[in-house]
Short mmCIF file of C-alpha atoms and ligand atoms in Angstrom, two decimals:
data_model
loop_
_atom_site.label_atom_id
_atom_site.label_comp_id
_atom_site.label_asym_id
_atom_site.label_seq_id
_atom_site.Cartn_x
_atom_site.Cartn_y
_atom_site.Cartn_z
CA MET S 12 0.01 -0.07 0.06
CA ASP S 13 1.26 3.37 -0.74
CA ARG S 14 1.42 5.77 2.15
CA THR S 15 2.07 9.06 0.50
CA LEU S 16 -1.06 11.33 1.32
CA LEU S 17 -1.98 12.82 4.41
CA THR S 18 -4.99 15.08 5.38
CA VAL S 19 -4.85 17.05 8.62
CA VAL S 20 -8.08 17.71 10.12
CA VAL S 21 -8.29 20.64 12.42
CA ALA S 22 -11.86 21.30 14.35
CA ALA S 23 -12.03 24.85 15.33
CA PHE S 24 -14.75 26.62 17.38
CA ASN S 25 -14.16 30.35 18.02
CA GLU S 26 -10.40 30.16 17.44
CA GLU S 27 -9.49 33.34 15.54
CA ALA S 28 -6.58 34.12 17.79
CA ALA S 29 -5.06 30.62 17.70
CA LEU S 30 -5.50 29.92 14.05
CA PRO S 31 -3.14 32.44 12.75
CA LEU S 32 -0.49 31.10 15.18
CA LEU S 33 -1.14 27.54 14.32
CA HIS S 34 -1.09 27.48 10.61
CA PRO S 35 2.44 28.66 9.88
CA ARG S 36 3.83 26.11 12.16
CA LEU S 37 1.66 23.51 10.54
CA ALA S 38 2.73 24.61 7.12
CA THR S 39 6.44 24.16 7.99
CA VAL S 40 5.87 20.67 9.12
CA LEU S 41 3.90 19.81 5.93
CA ASP S 42 6.67 21.29 3.79
CA GLY S 43 9.08 18.92 5.64
CA LEU S 44 6.86 15.92 5.01
CA ARG S 45 6.80 16.73 1.29
CA ALA S 46 10.62 16.61 1.24
CA GLY S 47 10.22 12.96 2.86
CA GLY S 48 7.88 11.92 0.02
CA VAL S 49 4.37 12.49 1.79
CA GLU S 50 2.03 14.93 0.24
CA SER S 51 -0.22 16.80 2.81
CA ARG S 52 -3.28 18.85 2.89
CA VAL S 53 -5.09 20.65 5.61
CA LEU S 54 -8.81 20.61 6.13
CA TYR S 55 -10.17 23.15 8.69
CA VAL S 56 -13.76 22.53 9.99
CA ASP S 57 -15.23 25.64 11.34
CA ASP S 58 -17.62 24.29 13.85
CA GLY S 59 -20.09 27.28 13.80
CA SER S 60 -17.67 29.80 15.35
CA ARG S 61 -19.36 33.04 16.23
CA ASP S 62 -16.11 35.03 16.07
CA GLY S 63 -14.02 35.83 13.10
CA SER S 64 -12.52 32.37 12.63
CA TRP S 65 -14.30 31.92 9.23
CA ARG S 66 -12.78 35.21 8.05
CA VAL S 67 -9.27 34.09 9.18
CA LEU S 68 -9.64 30.77 7.65
CA GLN S 69 -10.52 32.19 4.33
CA GLN S 70 -7.49 34.19 4.42
CA ILE S 71 -5.32 31.19 5.32
CA ALA S 72 -6.97 29.13 2.47
CA ALA S 73 -6.39 31.94 0.07
CA ALA S 74 -2.65 31.90 0.73
CA ASP S 75 -2.16 28.40 0.92
CA PRO S 76 -3.32 26.08 -1.88
CA ARG S 77 -3.29 22.86 0.48
CA VAL S 78 -5.99 24.29 2.62
CA ALA S 79 -9.69 23.23 2.31
CA LEU S 80 -12.40 24.56 4.48
CA LEU S 81 -15.67 23.17 5.70
CA ARG S 82 -18.28 25.25 7.63
CA LEU S 83 -21.00 23.58 9.61
CA SER S 84 -24.28 25.21 9.83
CA ARG S 85 -24.04 25.85 13.48
CA ASN S 86 -21.81 24.53 16.40
CA PHE S 87 -22.55 20.84 16.53
CA GLY S 88 -19.58 20.12 18.99
CA LYS S 89 -16.08 18.98 18.49
CA GLU S 90 -16.87 15.23 17.87
CA ALA S 91 -19.27 15.84 15.05
CA ALA S 92 -16.89 18.61 13.61
CA LEU S 93 -14.34 15.81 13.54
CA THR S 94 -16.68 13.40 11.90
CA ALA S 95 -17.54 15.95 9.24
CA GLY S 96 -13.95 16.35 8.50
CA LEU S 97 -13.24 12.71 8.48
CA ASP S 98 -16.16 11.91 6.07
CA LEU S 99 -14.53 14.14 3.44
CA ILE S 100 -11.37 12.19 3.20
CA ASP S 101 -11.47 9.85 0.37
CA GLU S 102 -7.76 8.98 0.06
CA GLY S 103 -4.90 8.69 2.26
CA ALA S 104 -4.44 8.94 6.02
CA ALA S 105 -5.94 11.47 8.33
CA LEU S 106 -4.47 13.22 11.08
CA LEU S 107 -6.57 15.02 13.98
CA LEU S 108 -5.29 18.21 15.50
CA ASP S 109 -6.63 20.78 18.03
CA ALA S 110 -6.68 24.37 16.54
CA ASP S 111 -5.18 25.75 19.83
CA GLY S 112 -1.49 24.46 19.48
CA GLN S 113 -2.08 22.08 22.44
CA ASP S 114 -1.15 19.08 20.23
CA PRO S 115 2.08 20.37 18.76
CA PRO S 116 2.07 20.06 14.97
CA GLU S 117 6.05 19.45 15.09
CA LEU S 118 5.30 15.86 16.28
CA ILE S 119 3.39 15.01 13.02
CA PRO S 120 6.45 13.38 11.37
CA GLN S 121 6.61 10.90 14.29
CA PHE S 122 3.09 9.79 13.70
CA VAL S 123 3.62 9.71 9.91
CA ALA S 124 6.80 7.43 10.58
CA LYS S 125 4.75 4.87 12.66
CA TRP S 126 2.08 4.99 10.10
CA ARG S 127 4.68 4.13 7.28
CA GLU S 128 5.86 1.28 9.59
CA GLY S 129 2.34 -0.22 9.24
CA PHE S 130 0.37 1.11 12.12
CA ASP S 131 -3.49 2.12 11.62
CA ASP S 132 -4.13 4.28 14.70
CA VAL S 133 -1.36 6.33 15.83
CA HIS S 134 -2.21 8.20 19.00
CA GLY S 135 -0.51 10.79 21.27
CA THR S 136 -0.45 10.00 24.88
CA ARG S 137 -0.13 12.97 27.20
CA THR S 138 2.62 12.67 29.73
CA LEU S 139 2.28 16.19 30.95
CA ARG S 140 -0.49 18.73 30.63
CA GLU S 141 0.63 22.24 30.72
CA GLY S 142 -1.56 25.36 31.58
CA GLU S 143 -4.42 23.21 33.05
CA GLY S 144 -5.43 23.48 36.48
CA TRP S 145 -4.84 20.49 39.02
CA LEU S 146 -8.67 19.85 39.35
CA LYS S 147 -9.04 19.25 35.43
CA LYS S 148 -5.89 17.17 35.40
CA SER S 149 -7.04 14.96 38.33
CA THR S 150 -10.56 14.59 37.24
CA ALA S 151 -9.40 13.77 33.73
CA HIS S 152 -7.00 11.24 35.18
CA GLY S 153 -9.82 9.60 37.33
CA PHE S 154 -12.19 9.69 34.43
CA TYR S 155 -9.56 7.59 32.04
CA ARG S 156 -9.10 5.02 35.03
CA LEU S 157 -12.95 4.57 35.53
CA ILE S 158 -13.94 4.01 32.11
CA GLY S 159 -10.90 1.88 31.35
CA ARG S 160 -12.35 -0.33 34.07
CA LEU S 161 -16.00 -0.25 33.19
CA SER S 162 -15.66 -0.31 29.40
CA LYS S 163 -14.99 -3.64 27.52
CA THR S 164 -13.64 -1.56 24.81
CA PRO S 165 -9.86 -0.73 25.20
CA ILE S 166 -9.71 3.04 25.70
CA PRO S 167 -6.17 4.15 26.21
CA ALA S 168 -5.68 6.46 29.20
CA ASP S 169 -4.67 10.14 28.80
CA THR S 170 -5.21 9.96 25.07
CA GLY S 171 -7.22 12.60 23.39
CA ASP S 172 -8.11 13.10 19.82
CA PHE S 173 -4.41 13.96 18.54
CA ARG S 174 -3.94 10.92 16.40
CA LEU S 175 -3.38 9.49 12.65
CA LEU S 176 -5.69 7.14 11.16
CA SER S 177 -4.88 4.98 8.30
CA PRO S 178 -7.34 4.62 5.27
CA ARG S 179 -8.74 1.49 6.63
CA ALA S 180 -9.16 2.69 10.19
CA LEU S 181 -10.86 5.61 8.59
CA ALA S 182 -13.18 3.49 6.41
CA ALA S 183 -13.97 1.44 9.57
CA LEU S 184 -14.70 4.63 11.72
CA ARG S 185 -17.19 5.97 8.90
CA GLN S 186 -19.29 2.90 9.49
CA LEU S 187 -20.00 4.05 13.00
CA ARG S 188 -22.83 6.51 12.60
CA GLU S 189 -24.13 6.78 16.20
CA ARG S 190 -25.41 10.23 17.37
CA HIS S 191 -23.70 10.02 20.59
CA ARG S 192 -20.09 10.20 19.50
CA PHE S 193 -17.59 9.48 22.18
CA MET S 194 -14.67 9.45 19.82
CA LYS S 195 -12.07 8.09 22.07
CA GLY S 196 -14.19 5.17 22.55
CA LEU S 197 -14.76 4.69 18.83
CA PHE S 198 -11.24 4.78 17.97
CA GLY S 199 -10.71 1.89 20.35
CA TRP S 200 -13.63 -0.09 19.26
CA ILE S 201 -12.40 -0.21 15.70
CA GLY S 202 -9.15 -1.86 16.80
CA PHE S 203 -6.50 -2.58 14.02
CA ARG S 204 -2.68 -1.98 14.77
CA GLN S 205 -2.46 0.78 17.44
CA VAL S 206 0.66 2.46 18.90
CA SER S 207 0.96 5.45 21.08
CA ILE S 208 3.43 8.27 21.04
CA PRO S 209 4.13 9.97 24.45
CA TYR S 210 4.03 13.74 24.36
CA GLN S 211 3.99 16.64 26.61
CA ARG S 212 0.57 18.58 25.99
CA GLU S 213 1.49 22.13 25.91
CA ALA S 214 -0.67 25.40 27.03
CA ARG S 215 -3.08 26.73 24.65
CA VAL S 216 -1.32 29.22 22.41
CA ALA S 217 -4.30 31.74 22.42
CA GLY S 218 -8.07 31.99 23.44
CA ASP S 219 -9.76 29.91 26.05
CA SER S 220 -10.73 26.44 26.37
CA LYS S 221 -14.31 25.55 25.13
CA PHE S 222 -14.92 22.68 27.67
CA ASN S 223 -15.88 24.16 31.04
CA PHE S 224 -16.55 21.82 33.95
CA TRP S 225 -20.26 21.21 33.05
CA ARG S 226 -19.39 20.33 29.37
CA LEU S 227 -16.64 17.91 30.71
CA TRP S 228 -19.03 16.26 33.08
CA ASN S 229 -21.51 15.76 30.37
CA PHE S 230 -18.68 14.47 28.11
CA ALA S 231 -17.82 11.91 30.78
CA LEU S 232 -21.38 10.79 31.21
CA GLU S 233 -21.51 10.49 27.25
CA GLY S 234 -18.43 8.33 27.47
CA ILE S 235 -19.81 6.20 30.10
CA THR S 236 -23.19 5.60 28.83
CA SER S 237 -21.90 5.19 25.29
CA PHE S 238 -19.51 2.39 26.25
CA THR S 239 -20.99 0.43 29.13
CA THR S 240 -24.01 -0.50 30.69
CA ALA S 241 -22.33 -0.93 34.12
CA PRO S 242 -24.47 1.87 35.76
CA LEU S 243 -27.50 0.01 35.02
CA ARG S 244 -26.13 -3.17 36.46
CA LEU S 245 -25.08 -1.30 39.55
CA ALA S 246 -28.78 -0.19 40.07
CA THR S 247 -29.72 -3.69 39.95
CA TYR S 248 -27.10 -4.72 42.65
CA LEU S 249 -28.17 -1.89 44.69
CA GLY S 250 -31.83 -2.92 44.35
CA VAL S 251 -30.86 -6.36 45.54
CA VAL S 252 -28.83 -5.28 48.35
CA THR S 253 -31.55 -2.90 49.53
CA ALA S 254 -34.10 -5.48 49.21
CA LEU S 255 -32.32 -8.18 51.26
CA LEU S 256 -31.56 -5.53 54.03
CA ALA S 257 -35.26 -4.57 54.09
CA PHE S 258 -36.16 -8.19 54.46
CA ALA S 259 -33.78 -8.70 57.34
CA TYR S 260 -35.21 -5.43 58.87
CA ALA S 261 -38.71 -6.72 58.55
CA LEU S 262 -38.08 -9.87 60.24
CA TRP S 263 -36.67 -8.00 63.23
CA ILE S 264 -39.83 -5.78 63.35
CA VAL S 265 -42.14 -8.74 63.49
CA ALA S 266 -39.83 -10.41 65.96
CA LYS S 267 -39.70 -7.39 68.15
CA ALA S 268 -43.59 -6.95 68.02
CA LEU S 269 -44.26 -10.54 68.88
CA LEU S 270 -41.80 -10.51 71.82
CA TRP S 271 -42.42 -6.94 73.44
CA GLY S 272 -45.69 -6.00 71.83
CA ASP S 273 -46.25 -3.17 69.38
CA PRO S 274 -46.79 0.27 70.79
CA VAL S 275 -47.13 2.86 67.97
CA ALA S 276 -43.80 4.31 67.58
CA GLY S 277 -40.77 4.16 65.04
CA TRP S 278 -42.03 7.27 63.07
CA PRO S 279 -38.35 8.35 62.69
CA THR S 280 -37.04 4.97 61.52
CA MET S 281 -40.17 4.99 59.15
CA MET S 282 -39.44 8.08 57.68
CA SER S 283 -35.65 7.49 57.00
CA VAL S 284 -36.50 4.29 55.28
CA ILE S 285 -39.01 5.77 53.14
CA LEU S 286 -36.93 8.51 51.99
CA PHE S 287 -33.90 6.24 51.63
CA LEU S 288 -35.82 3.93 49.33
CA GLY S 289 -37.30 6.98 47.48
CA GLY S 290 -33.82 8.28 46.81
CA VAL S 291 -32.48 4.92 45.54
CA GLN S 292 -35.47 4.51 43.32
CA LEU S 293 -34.98 8.12 41.85
CA VAL S 294 -31.28 7.28 41.14
CA ALA S 295 -32.15 4.08 39.42
CA LEU S 296 -34.90 5.89 37.34
CA GLY S 297 -32.48 8.45 36.54
CA LEU S 298 -29.94 5.98 35.14
CA ILE S 299 -32.53 4.28 33.10
CA GLY S 300 -33.50 7.78 31.78
CA GLU S 301 -29.99 8.26 30.75
CA TYR S 302 -30.01 5.42 28.54
CA LEU S 303 -33.46 5.87 27.32
CA GLY S 304 -32.84 9.49 26.34
CA ARG S 305 -29.87 8.43 24.37
CA LEU S 306 -31.91 5.66 22.70
CA TYR S 307 -34.45 8.50 21.80
CA THR S 308 -32.06 10.74 20.05
CA GLU S 309 -30.47 7.71 18.09
CA SER S 310 -33.86 6.60 17.04
CA LYS S 311 -34.55 9.97 15.39
CA GLN S 312 -31.83 9.13 12.65
CA ARG S 313 -30.97 12.73 12.29
CA PRO S 314 -27.72 13.63 10.28
CA LEU S 315 -24.73 13.96 12.50
CA TYR S 316 -24.10 17.69 11.06
CA LEU S 317 -25.10 19.95 8.28
CA VAL S 318 -22.61 21.70 6.00
CA ASP S 319 -23.05 25.40 5.35
CA THR S 320 -19.99 26.07 3.11
CA TRP S 321 -17.35 23.81 1.35
CA ARG S 322 -14.07 25.27 -0.08
CA PRO S 323 -11.97 22.82 -1.63
CA ALA S 324 -8.13 23.21 -1.62
CA SER S 325 -7.24 25.20 -4.64
CA GLY S 326 -4.02 23.24 -5.31
CA VAL S 327 -5.66 19.73 -5.12
CA SER S 328 -7.11 18.64 -8.39
CA SER S 329 -9.37 15.56 -6.96
CA ALA S 330 -11.46 17.76 -4.48
CA GLN S 331 -14.81 16.25 -4.19
CA ALA S 332 -17.90 18.02 -2.98
CA PRO S 333 -18.86 16.97 0.65
CA ALA S 334 -21.14 14.11 1.03
CA GLY S 335 -22.19 15.45 4.18
CA ASP S 336 -23.56 12.73 6.56
CA SER S 337 -23.54 9.20 5.10
CA ASP S 338 -27.37 9.50 5.14
CA ALA S 339 -27.06 12.49 2.87
CA HIS S 340 -28.85 10.66 -0.02
CA ARG S 341 -31.96 10.92 2.17
CA THR S 342 -31.25 14.06 3.85
CA PRO S 343 -30.62 16.96 1.82
CA VAL S 344 -27.37 18.59 3.06
CA ALA S 345 -27.83 22.47 3.29
CA ARG S 346 -24.96 23.46 1.08
CA GLY S 347 -23.87 27.10 0.72
CA GLU S 348 -22.20 28.56 -2.26
CA ASN S 349 -18.35 27.82 -2.27
CA ALA S 350 -16.69 30.55 -0.59
N1 UDP C 16 -13.83 22.61 19.48
C1 UDP C 16 -14.75 22.38 18.30
N2 UDP C 16 -15.99 22.73 18.83
C2 UDP C 16 -16.59 22.76 19.98
C3 UDP C 16 -15.50 22.88 20.96
C4 UDP C 16 -14.25 22.75 20.77
O1 UDP C 16 -14.45 22.27 17.21
O2 UDP C 16 -17.77 22.69 20.37
C5 UDP C 16 -12.53 22.57 19.03
C6 UDP C 16 -11.62 23.66 19.41
O3 UDP C 16 -11.51 24.70 18.64
C7 UDP C 16 -10.27 23.09 19.65
C8 UDP C 16 -10.43 21.63 20.11
O4 UDP C 16 -12.00 21.42 19.75
O5 UDP C 16 -9.63 22.90 18.45
C9 UDP C 16 -10.26 21.36 21.49
O6 UDP C 16 -11.03 22.21 22.29
P1 UDP C 16 -10.47 22.96 23.69
O7 UDP C 16 -8.97 23.41 23.40
O8 UDP C 16 -11.33 23.97 23.92
O9 UDP C 16 -10.42 21.89 24.62
P2 UDP C 16 -9.40 21.48 25.90
O10 UDP C 16 -8.15 21.52 24.91
O11 UDP C 16 -9.49 22.60 26.74
O12 UDP C 16 -9.88 20.30 26.33
MG1 MG C 17 -7.46 22.88 23.98
#
């Protein structure tokens, strides 16, 4: 198989400050790759930015014939934006990169080298995270350990979206059209030959993180509910344990009434038991609700994203029009004029 074409996919949401800093670094790296016999392109996906990102991207594309642009109709979230970008790649490998410089583009040649050795999924594993608070670091650490234990799919710890996917890994990923996209899990699910490259995660070059705590919490819930049903089982066990305890307690109450009579008392115990059981039941219901809600969105079969504008790279001849979602033959993709 010839391993000579690479597309770098960058999802950007409100990154007007970071993009002009990132692109020159990326361009230098890609020039180096060309010298080594690998042609590369860049595909920026504007995930419905509300700042000047799109204008900045158009300037970048006008100056660099390797750059293609895709603008989504609104902010669909990073996972959908990456999916949109990956859907467009019809040849060669893909490399996912954050727009904020936290994944250093200078490491790309190492990724490419591993790919040329025959690996399908080369991912960066963070050994150090700079510019992030201890709370984010420790919760992220805990989350990766938890999901690693709960999920049957191998999900490498401390590994984000900074990775290279071979054409067959891309083709495999494209078959997974679920709406709740926990990408780290999807990458793990497809398998193939994986290898990790340790790297130090740098601080953002500009702008602010788009993931606040609430978003990260939801992201964690997404990961857990998408890749394991362990919480449902936990509810079952909790129910069984509570029922056993309740049974033992009932025996005790009956015995006590028979031995010492039954003066009306025990209001506090009754209240605590009722409240406790009510709480346990609500938690279990909520858990079921989490899964049911996901089933509901999944059943609607909506496309994962909609395209506003597609601007192919001017220097690449085989640029094809975006297929949008793979369901596009049924769902017309709102496609704007080429920019
Ligand atoms: N991003 C995106 N859509 C979103 C949120 C983020 O495309 O809705 C992009 C963002 O522009 C960046 C990458 O995803 O390129 C990672 O986001 P961020 O740096 O905010 O996350 P963090 O590194 O803090 O986890
Ligand atoms: Mg970042």
